[in-house]
Coordinates of C-alpha atoms in Angstrom, one line a residue:
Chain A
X1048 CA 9.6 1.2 -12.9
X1049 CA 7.1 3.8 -11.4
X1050 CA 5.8 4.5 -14.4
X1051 CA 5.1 0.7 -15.6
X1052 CA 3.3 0.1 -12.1
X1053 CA 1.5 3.3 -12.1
X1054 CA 0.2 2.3 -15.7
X1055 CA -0.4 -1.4 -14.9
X1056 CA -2.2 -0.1 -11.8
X1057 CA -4.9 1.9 -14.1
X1058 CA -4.8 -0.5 -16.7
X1059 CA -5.4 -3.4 -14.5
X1060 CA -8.4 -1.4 -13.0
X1061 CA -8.1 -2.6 -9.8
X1062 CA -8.2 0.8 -8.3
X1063 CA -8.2 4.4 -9.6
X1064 CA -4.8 6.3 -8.7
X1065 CA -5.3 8.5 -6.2
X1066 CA -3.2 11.4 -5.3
X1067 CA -1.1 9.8 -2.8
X1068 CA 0.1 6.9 -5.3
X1069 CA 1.3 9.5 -7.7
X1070 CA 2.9 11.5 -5.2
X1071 CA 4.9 8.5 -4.0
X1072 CA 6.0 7.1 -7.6
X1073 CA 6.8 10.3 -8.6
X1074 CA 7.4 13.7 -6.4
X1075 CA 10.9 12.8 -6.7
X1076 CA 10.3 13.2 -10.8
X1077 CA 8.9 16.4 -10.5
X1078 CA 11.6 18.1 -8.2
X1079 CA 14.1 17.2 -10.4
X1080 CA 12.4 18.8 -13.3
X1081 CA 11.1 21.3 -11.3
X1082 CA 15.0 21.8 -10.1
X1083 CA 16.1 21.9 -13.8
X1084 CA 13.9 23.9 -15.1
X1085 CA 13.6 26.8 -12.5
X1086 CA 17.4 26.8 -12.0
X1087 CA 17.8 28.4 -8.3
X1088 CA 15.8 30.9 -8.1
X1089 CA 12.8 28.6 -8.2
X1090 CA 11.6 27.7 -4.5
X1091 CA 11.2 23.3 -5.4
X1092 CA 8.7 23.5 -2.2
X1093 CA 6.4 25.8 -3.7
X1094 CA 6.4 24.4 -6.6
X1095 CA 6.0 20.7 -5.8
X1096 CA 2.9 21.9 -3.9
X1097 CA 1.2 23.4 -6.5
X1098 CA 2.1 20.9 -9.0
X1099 CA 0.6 18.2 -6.8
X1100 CA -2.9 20.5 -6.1
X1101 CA -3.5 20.8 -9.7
X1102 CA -2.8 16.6 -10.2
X1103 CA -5.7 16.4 -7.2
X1104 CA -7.8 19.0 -9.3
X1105 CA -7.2 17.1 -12.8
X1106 CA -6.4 13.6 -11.7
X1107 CA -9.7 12.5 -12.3
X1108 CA -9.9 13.1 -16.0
X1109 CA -6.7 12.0 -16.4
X1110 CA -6.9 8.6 -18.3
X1111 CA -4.2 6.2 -19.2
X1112 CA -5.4 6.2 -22.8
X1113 CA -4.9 9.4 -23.1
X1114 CA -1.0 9.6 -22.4
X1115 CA 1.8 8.3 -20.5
X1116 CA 1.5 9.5 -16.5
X1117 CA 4.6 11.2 -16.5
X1118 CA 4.0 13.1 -19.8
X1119 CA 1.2 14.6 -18.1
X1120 CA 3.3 15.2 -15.2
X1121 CA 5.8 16.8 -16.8
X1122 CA 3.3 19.1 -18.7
X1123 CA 1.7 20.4 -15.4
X1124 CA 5.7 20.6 -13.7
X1125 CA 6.9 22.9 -16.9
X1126 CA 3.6 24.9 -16.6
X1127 CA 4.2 25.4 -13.1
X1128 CA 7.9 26.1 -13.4
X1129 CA 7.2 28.9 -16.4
X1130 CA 4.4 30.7 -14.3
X1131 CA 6.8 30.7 -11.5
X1132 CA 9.6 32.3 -13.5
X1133 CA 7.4 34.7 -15.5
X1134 CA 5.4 35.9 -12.0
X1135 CA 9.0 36.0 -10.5
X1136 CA 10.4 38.8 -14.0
X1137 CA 7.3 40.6 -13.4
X1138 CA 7.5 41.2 -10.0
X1139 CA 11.1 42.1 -10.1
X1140 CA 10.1 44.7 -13.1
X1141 CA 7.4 45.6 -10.7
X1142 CA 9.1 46.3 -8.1
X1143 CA 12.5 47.0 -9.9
X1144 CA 14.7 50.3 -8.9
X1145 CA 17.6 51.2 -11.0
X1146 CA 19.5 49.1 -9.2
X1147 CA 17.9 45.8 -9.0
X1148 CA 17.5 46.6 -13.1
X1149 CA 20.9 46.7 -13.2
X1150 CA 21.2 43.5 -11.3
X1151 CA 19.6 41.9 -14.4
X1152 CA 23.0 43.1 -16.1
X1153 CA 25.5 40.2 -16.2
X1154 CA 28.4 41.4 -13.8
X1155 CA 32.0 41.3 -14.3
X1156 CA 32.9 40.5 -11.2
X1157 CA 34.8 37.0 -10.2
X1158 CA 34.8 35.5 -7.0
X1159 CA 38.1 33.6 -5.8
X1160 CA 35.9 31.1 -3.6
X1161 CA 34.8 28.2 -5.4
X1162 CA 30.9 27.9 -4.3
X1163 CA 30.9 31.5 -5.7
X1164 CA 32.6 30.6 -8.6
X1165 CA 30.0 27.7 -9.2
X1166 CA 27.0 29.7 -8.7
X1167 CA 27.9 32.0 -10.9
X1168 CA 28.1 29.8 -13.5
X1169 CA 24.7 28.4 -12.7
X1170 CA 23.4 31.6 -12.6
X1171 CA 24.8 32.3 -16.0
X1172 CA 24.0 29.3 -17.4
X1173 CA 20.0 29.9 -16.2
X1174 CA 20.1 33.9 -17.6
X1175 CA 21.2 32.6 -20.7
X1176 CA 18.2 30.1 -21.2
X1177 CA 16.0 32.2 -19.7
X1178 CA 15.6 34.0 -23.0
X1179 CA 15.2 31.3 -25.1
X1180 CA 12.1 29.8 -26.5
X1181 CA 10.6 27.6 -23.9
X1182 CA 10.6 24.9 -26.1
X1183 CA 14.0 24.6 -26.7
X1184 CA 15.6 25.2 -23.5
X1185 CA 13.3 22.5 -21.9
X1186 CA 15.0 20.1 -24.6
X1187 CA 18.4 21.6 -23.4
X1188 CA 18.1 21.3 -20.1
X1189 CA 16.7 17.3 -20.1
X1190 CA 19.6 16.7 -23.0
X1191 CA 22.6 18.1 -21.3
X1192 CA 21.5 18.5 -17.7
X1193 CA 19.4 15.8 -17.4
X1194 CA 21.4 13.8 -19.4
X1195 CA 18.4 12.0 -21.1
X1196 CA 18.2 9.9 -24.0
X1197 CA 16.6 11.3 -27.2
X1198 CA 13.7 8.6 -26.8
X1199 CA 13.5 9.6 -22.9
X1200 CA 12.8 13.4 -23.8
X1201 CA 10.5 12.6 -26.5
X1202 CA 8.2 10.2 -24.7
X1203 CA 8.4 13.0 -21.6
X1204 CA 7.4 15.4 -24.6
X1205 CA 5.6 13.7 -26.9
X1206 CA 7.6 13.9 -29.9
X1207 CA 9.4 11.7 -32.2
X1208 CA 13.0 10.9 -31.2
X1209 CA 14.2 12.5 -34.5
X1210 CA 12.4 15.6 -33.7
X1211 CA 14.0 15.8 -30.7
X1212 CA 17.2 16.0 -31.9
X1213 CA 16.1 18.5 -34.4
X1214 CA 15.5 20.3 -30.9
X1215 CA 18.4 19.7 -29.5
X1216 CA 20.5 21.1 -32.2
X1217 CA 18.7 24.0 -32.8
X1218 CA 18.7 24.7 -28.4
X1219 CA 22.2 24.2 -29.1
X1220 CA 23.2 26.4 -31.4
X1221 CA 21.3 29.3 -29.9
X1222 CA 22.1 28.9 -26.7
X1223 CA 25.3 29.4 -27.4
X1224 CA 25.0 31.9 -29.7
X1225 CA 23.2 33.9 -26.7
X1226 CA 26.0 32.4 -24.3
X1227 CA 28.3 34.5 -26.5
X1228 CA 26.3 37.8 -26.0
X1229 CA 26.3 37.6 -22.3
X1230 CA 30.0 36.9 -22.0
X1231 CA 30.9 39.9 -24.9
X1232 CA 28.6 41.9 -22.6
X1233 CA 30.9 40.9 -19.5
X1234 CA 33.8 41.9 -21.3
X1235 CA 32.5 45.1 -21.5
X1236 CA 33.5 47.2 -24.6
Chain B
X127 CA 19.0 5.1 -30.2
X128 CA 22.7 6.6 -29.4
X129 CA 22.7 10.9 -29.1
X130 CA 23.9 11.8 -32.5
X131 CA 25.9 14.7 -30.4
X132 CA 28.0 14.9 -27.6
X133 CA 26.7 16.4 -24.8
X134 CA 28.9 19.5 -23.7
X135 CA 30.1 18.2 -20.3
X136 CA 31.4 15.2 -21.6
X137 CA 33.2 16.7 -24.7
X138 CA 37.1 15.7 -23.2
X139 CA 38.4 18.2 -26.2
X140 CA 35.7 21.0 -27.3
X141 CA 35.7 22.1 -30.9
X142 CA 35.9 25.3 -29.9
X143 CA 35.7 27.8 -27.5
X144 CA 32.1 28.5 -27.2
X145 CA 31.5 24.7 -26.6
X146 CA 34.3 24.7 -23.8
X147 CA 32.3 27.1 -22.1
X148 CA 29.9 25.5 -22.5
X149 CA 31.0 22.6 -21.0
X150 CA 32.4 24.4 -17.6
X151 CA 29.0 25.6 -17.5
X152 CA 27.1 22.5 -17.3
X153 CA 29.6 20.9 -15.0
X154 CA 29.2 23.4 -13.0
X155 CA 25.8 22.5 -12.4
X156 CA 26.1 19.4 -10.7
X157 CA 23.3 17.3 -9.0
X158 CA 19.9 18.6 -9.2
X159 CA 18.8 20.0 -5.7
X160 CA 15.9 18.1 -3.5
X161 CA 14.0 18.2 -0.5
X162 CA 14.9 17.3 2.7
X163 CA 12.4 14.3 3.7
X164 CA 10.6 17.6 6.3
X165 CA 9.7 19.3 3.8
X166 CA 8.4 16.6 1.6
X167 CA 6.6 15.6 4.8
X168 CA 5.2 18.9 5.1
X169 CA 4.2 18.9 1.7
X170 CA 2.0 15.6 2.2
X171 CA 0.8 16.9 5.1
X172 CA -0.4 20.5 3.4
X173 CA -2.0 18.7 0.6
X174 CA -3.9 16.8 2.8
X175 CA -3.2 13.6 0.8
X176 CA -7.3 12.7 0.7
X177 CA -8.5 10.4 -1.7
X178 CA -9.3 11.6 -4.8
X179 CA -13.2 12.7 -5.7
X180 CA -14.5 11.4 -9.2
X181 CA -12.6 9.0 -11.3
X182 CA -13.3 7.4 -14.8
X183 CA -16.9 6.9 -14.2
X184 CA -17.5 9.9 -12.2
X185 CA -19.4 11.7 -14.8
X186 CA -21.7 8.8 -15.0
X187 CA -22.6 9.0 -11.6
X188 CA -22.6 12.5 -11.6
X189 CA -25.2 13.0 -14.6
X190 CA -27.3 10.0 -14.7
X191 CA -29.3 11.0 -10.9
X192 CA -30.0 14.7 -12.8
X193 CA -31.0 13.1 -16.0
X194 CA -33.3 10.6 -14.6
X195 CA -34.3 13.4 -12.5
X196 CA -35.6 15.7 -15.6
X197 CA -37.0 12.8 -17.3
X198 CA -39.5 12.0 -13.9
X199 CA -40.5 16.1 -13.8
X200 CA -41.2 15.8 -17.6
X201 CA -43.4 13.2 -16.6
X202 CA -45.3 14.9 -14.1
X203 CA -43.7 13.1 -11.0
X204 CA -42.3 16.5 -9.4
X205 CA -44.4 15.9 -6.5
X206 CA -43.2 12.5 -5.7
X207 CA -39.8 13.9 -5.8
X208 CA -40.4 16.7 -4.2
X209 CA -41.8 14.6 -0.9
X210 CA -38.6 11.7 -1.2
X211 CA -36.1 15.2 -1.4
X212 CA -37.6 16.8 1.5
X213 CA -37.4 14.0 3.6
X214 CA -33.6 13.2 2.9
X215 CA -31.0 15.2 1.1
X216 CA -29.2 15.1 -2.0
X217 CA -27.6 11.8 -2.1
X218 CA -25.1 14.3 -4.6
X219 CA -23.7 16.4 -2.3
X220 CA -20.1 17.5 -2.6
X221 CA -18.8 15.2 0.5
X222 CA -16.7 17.9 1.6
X223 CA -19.2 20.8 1.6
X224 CA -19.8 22.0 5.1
X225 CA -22.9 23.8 4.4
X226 CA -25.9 21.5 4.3
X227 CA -27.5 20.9 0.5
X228 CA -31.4 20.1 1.4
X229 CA -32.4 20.6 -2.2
X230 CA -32.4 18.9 -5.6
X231 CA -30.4 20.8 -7.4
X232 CA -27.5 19.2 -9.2
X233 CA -24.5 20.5 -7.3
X234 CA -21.1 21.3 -9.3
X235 CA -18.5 19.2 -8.6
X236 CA -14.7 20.2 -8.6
X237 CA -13.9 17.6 -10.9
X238 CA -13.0 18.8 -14.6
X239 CA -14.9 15.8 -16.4
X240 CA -18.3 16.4 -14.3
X241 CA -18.3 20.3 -15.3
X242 CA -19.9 19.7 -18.7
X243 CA -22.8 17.6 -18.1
X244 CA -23.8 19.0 -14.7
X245 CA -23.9 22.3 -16.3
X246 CA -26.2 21.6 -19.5
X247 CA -28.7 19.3 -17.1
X248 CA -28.7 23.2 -15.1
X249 CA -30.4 24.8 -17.7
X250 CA -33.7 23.9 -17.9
X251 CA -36.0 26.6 -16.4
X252 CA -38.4 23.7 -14.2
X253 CA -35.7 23.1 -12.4
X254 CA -36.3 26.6 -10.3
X255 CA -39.6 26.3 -9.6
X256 CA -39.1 22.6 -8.2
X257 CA -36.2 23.6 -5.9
X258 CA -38.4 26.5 -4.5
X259 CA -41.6 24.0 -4.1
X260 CA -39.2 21.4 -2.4
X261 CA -36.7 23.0 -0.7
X262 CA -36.8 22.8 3.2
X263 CA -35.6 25.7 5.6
X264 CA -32.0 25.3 6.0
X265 CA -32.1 25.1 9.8
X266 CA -34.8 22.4 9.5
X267 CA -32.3 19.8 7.8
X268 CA -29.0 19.1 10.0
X269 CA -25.5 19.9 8.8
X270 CA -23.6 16.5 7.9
X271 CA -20.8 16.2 10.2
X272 CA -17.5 17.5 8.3
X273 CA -14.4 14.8 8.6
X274 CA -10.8 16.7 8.5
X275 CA -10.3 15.6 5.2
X276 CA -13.4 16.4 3.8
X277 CA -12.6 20.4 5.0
X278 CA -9.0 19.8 4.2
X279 CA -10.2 19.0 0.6
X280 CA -12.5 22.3 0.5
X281 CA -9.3 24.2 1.8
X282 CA -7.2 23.1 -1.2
X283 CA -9.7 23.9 -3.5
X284 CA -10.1 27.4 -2.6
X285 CA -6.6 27.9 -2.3
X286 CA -6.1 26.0 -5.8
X287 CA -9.0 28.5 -6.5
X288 CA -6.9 31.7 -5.7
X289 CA -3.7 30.5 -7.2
X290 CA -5.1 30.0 -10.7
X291 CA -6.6 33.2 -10.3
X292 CA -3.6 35.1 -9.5
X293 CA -1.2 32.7 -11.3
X294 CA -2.7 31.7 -14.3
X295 CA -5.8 34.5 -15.3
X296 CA -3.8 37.8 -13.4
X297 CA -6.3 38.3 -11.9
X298 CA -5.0 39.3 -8.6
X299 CA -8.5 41.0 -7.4
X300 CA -10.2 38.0 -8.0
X301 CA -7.8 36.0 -6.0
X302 CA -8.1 38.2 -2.8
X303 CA -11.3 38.0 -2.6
X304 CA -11.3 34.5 -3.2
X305 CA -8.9 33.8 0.0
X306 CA -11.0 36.7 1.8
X307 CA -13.9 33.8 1.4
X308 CA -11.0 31.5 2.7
X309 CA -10.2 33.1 5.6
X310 CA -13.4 33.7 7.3
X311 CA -14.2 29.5 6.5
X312 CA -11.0 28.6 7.7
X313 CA -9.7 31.0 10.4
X314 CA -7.3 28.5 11.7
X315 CA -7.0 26.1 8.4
X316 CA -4.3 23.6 7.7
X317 CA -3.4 25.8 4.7
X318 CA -3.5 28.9 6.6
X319 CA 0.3 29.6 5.8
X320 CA 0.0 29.3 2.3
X321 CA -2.9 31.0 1.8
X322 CA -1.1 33.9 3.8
X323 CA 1.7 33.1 0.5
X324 CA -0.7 33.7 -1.8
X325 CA -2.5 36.7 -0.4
X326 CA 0.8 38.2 -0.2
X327 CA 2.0 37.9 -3.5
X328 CA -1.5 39.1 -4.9
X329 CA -1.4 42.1 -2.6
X330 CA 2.3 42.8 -3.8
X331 CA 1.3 42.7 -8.1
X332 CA -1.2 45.3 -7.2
X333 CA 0.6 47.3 -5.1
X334 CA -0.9 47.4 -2.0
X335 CA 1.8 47.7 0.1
X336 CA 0.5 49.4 3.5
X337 CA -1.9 46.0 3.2
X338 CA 1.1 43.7 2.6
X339 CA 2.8 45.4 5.3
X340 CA 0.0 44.6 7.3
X341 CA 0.3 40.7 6.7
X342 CA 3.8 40.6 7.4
X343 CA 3.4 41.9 10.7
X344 CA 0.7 39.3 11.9
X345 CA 3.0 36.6 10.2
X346 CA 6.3 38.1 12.0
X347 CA 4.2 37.4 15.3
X348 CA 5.3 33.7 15.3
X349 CA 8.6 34.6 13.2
X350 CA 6.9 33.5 9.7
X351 CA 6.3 29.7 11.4
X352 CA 5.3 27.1 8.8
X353 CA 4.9 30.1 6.0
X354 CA 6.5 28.4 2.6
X355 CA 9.5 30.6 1.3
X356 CA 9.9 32.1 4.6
X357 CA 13.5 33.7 4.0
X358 CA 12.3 35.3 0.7
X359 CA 9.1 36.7 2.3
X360 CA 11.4 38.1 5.1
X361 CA 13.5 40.2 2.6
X362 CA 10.7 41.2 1.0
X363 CA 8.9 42.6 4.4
X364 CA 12.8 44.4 5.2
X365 CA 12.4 46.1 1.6
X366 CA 9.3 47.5 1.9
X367 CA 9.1 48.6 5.2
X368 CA 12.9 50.4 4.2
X369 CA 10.6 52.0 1.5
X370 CA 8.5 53.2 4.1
X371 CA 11.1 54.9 6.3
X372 CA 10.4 52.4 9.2
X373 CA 14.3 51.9 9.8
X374 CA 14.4 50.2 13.2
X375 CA 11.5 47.4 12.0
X376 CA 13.3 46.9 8.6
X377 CA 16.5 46.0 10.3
X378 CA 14.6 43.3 12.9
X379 CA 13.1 42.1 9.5
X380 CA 16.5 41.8 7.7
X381 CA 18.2 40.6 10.8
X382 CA 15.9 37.3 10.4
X383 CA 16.7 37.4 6.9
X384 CA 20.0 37.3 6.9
X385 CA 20.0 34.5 9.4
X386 CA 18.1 32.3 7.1
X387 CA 18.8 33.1 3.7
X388 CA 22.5 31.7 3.5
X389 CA 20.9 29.5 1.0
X390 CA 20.2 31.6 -1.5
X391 CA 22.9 33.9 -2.6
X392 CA 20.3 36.2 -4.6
X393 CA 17.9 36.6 -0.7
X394 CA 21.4 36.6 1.3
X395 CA 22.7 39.8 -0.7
X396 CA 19.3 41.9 -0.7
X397 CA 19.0 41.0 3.3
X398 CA 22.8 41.8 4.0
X399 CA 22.6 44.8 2.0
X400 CA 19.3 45.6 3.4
X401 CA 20.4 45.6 6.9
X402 CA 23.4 47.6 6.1
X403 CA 21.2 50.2 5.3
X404 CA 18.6 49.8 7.6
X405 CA 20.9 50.0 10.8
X406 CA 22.6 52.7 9.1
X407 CA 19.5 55.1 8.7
X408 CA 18.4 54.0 12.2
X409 CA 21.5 55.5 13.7
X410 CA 23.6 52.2 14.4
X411 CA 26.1 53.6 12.2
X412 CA 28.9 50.9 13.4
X413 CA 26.5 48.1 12.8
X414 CA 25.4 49.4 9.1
X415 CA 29.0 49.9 8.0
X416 CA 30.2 47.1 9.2
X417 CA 27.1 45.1 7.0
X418 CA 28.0 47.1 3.6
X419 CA 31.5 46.5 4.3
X420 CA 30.7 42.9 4.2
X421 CA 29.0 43.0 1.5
X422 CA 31.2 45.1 -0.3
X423 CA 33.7 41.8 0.2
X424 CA 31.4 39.0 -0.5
X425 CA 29.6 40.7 -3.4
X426 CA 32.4 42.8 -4.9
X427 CA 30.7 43.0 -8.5
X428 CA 27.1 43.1 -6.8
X429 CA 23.8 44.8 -7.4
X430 CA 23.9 47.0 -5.0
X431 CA 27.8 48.0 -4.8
X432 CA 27.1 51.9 -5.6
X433 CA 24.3 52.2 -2.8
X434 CA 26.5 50.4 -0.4
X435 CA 29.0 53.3 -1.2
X436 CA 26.8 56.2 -0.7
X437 CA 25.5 54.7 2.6
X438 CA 28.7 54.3 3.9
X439 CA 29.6 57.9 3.2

């Protein structure tokens, strides 16, 4: 619905988007994504700030003809979101002491509480597709987190539907092929 | 089209145990998280929300003025030019731009599409001598009045500046020097806070830590007020002033954390533990223990499990 009025706004010509339109129709879009694809470390605030300054910086090249609004959006929130996470492994290197390296290990541990329980398995579930091409965890995450249709991802994308699902299979398999590393690591030998 | 696979949280009986996993995993996730409707308040209000420079055409409007312009100098009308400029300024003057623009040259817009042209109309070497023939004293032409938005604009667009410095080209030098030009134009800017953000993480990725330090005190003034990631930046003031044997301040530092960063399980463990050891190296022995002891019971498979041990000893 957003989309189709933010498209028959600049189609129609009546008036330019401006910053504030696109932040209405869809700064809800780009937390979620920004959500998903930064998993919990990633602080949404931050990141829906920054995402919106560079949408004021490029907004004005940004034609209709040239793609679909939220495509675009979705390009700057998944650039956004990787910087984020890389700055954020490079910092922790950076900074890293035997310990916190050793907090990049998966631990063994198991919590009774449920929260604890729960954020573990987010956190596990984000370490594992953190080392996974960026293409296919993006396709896992708006497949199985999002819950998004093949033709949703690919228009957010720009791919085909059937190359999506190419995607999706092959996120698939290696996630959990690097699902089952982590939890043979948690084993321990 | 309908999925051609099932997604893993719906499969009600998993092939096999990978896929179950799997499954648990990605029920576990649940809703994605949001913003409270503050924060996307304070959001609006950071970005200043001001309509947006340029559009479709903009690169019309922004090159056909300069090209018209070279075509009348080629012609010999320089001087005609030169007597309408110095009576009135550039018509294309950033609208934002607080310093005053008396002369004729093509000024470079922000905008991405008006880049191109405005720089090859630049080249041409007339273009210097005119701008020297026809270019007033600065304190002869008066400063346009500068709305709020119009300086809120220029703060975004120095800040944008730094972070795509630091974020996007590593280059962390650049960025700093970029907000030092920040900071003395805005003193007291809207964006103030986040530049602070930024200037702390570029100080951090190249190590300047008695400088960071530095930072964190004047933002621990007002207790890290309107400063985005607030909790994180407090555990990250607790560590490094722990590195630098300051005991008593770390603990202060980590007290706030551990107030605030009940959110974040990752922020709540480094500040607990962080306090723990702070208070304990400060002499509050019964305090510190009584920190890694909790910790030691909410974390029991932790990070920092072993350190928590040879504190306590």
């Amino acid at each position: 619905m957003a989309e189709a009025l933010a498209q028959t706004m600049t189609q129609t010509g009546a008036a330019p988007l401006t910053l504030d339109d696109v932040f209405r129709l869809h700064s809800k879009d780009v937390l979620r994504w920004a959500a998903r694809l930064g998993g919990p470390e990633v602080e949404l605030q931050d990141v829906l700030q920054e995402v919106f300054l560079t949408v004021h910086q490029e907004l004005p090249g940004w034609k209709p003809r040239t793609g679909k609004l939220t495509t675009w959006l979705f390009r700057i929130t998944q650039n956004t979101v990787r910087h984020r996470r890389r700055r954020e492994r490079f910092r922790r290197w950076l900074k890293g002491s035997g310990d916190d390296v050793a907090g990049e290990l998966p631990s063994n541990a198991l919590s009774a509480d449920e929260a604890l329980a729960q954020r573990q398995s987010q956190e596990r579930f984000y370490r594992v597709l953190d080392g996974m091409n960026e293409k296919y965890r993006t396709v896992l995450v708006l497949f199985e987190l999002e819950a998004m249709s093949g033709e949703d991802i690919g228009a957010l994308l720009g791919a085909k539907p059937a190359t999506v699902w190419v995607w999706v299979h092959r996120a698939r398999a290696d996630f959990l092929k690097r699902m089952q590393v982590l939890l043979e690591k948690e084993r321990g030998p | 089209m309908i999925a051609p696979v099932k997604r893993w949280a719906e499969e009600a009986t998993p092939a096999d145990e990978a896929t179950r996993i799997a499954g648990e995993w990605s029920r576990a996730m649940g809703p994605a998280q949001g913003l409270s409707a503050s924060a996307l308040a304070q959001v609006r209000a950071q970005l200043g929300m001001v309509p947006v420079t340029g559009g479709p055409w903009s690169w019309v409007t922004s090159t056909v003025p300069t090209a018209l312009l070279f075509i009348l100098l080629g012609a010999g009308g320089y001087h005609w030019l030169a007597r309408a400029n110095a009576e009135a300024p550039s018509p294309r003057v950033a609208p934002w731009s607080v310093e005053p623009m008396p002369t004729v040259l093509p000024v470079l817009h922000v905008g991405p599409v008006e880049r191109a042209p405005c720089e090859m109309a630049v080249k041409p070497k007339p273009k210097r001598a005119v701008a020297k023939a026809v270019a007033p004293p600065v304190a002869a032409v008066a400063p346009e009045p500068v709305s709020e938005s119009d300086s809120l604009l220029e703060e975004s667009r120095l800040l944008g500046m730094a972070m795509r410095l630091l974020r996007r080209e590593l280059d962390a030098k650049g960025s700093l020097s970029t907000l030092d030009g920040y900071f003395a134009r805005f003193p007291t800017g809207k964006l103030e806070r986040d530049a602070r953000s930024v200037q702390l993480d570029a100080l951090l990725s190249l190590d300047r830590k008695e400088e960071a330090l530095k930072v964190f005190d004047l933002l621990a003034v007002d207790n890290f007020k309107g400063m985005p990631r607030a909790p994180e930046l407090r555990v990250v003031q607790g560590e490094l002033l722990l590195r630098e044997e300051r005991y008593p301040e770390a603990s202060v530092a980590f007290d706030g954390a551990v107030r605030s960063a009940e959110g974040s399980l990752d922020l709540f463990e480094r500040a607990l533990v962080g306090r723990g050891i702070a208070r304990v190296r400060s002499g509050d022995r019964a305090g510190g223990n009584a920190d890694l002891a909790r910790y030691l019971v909410r974390f029991p498979g932790g990070r920092f499990v072993h350190q928590a041990h040879a504190e306590m000893k």
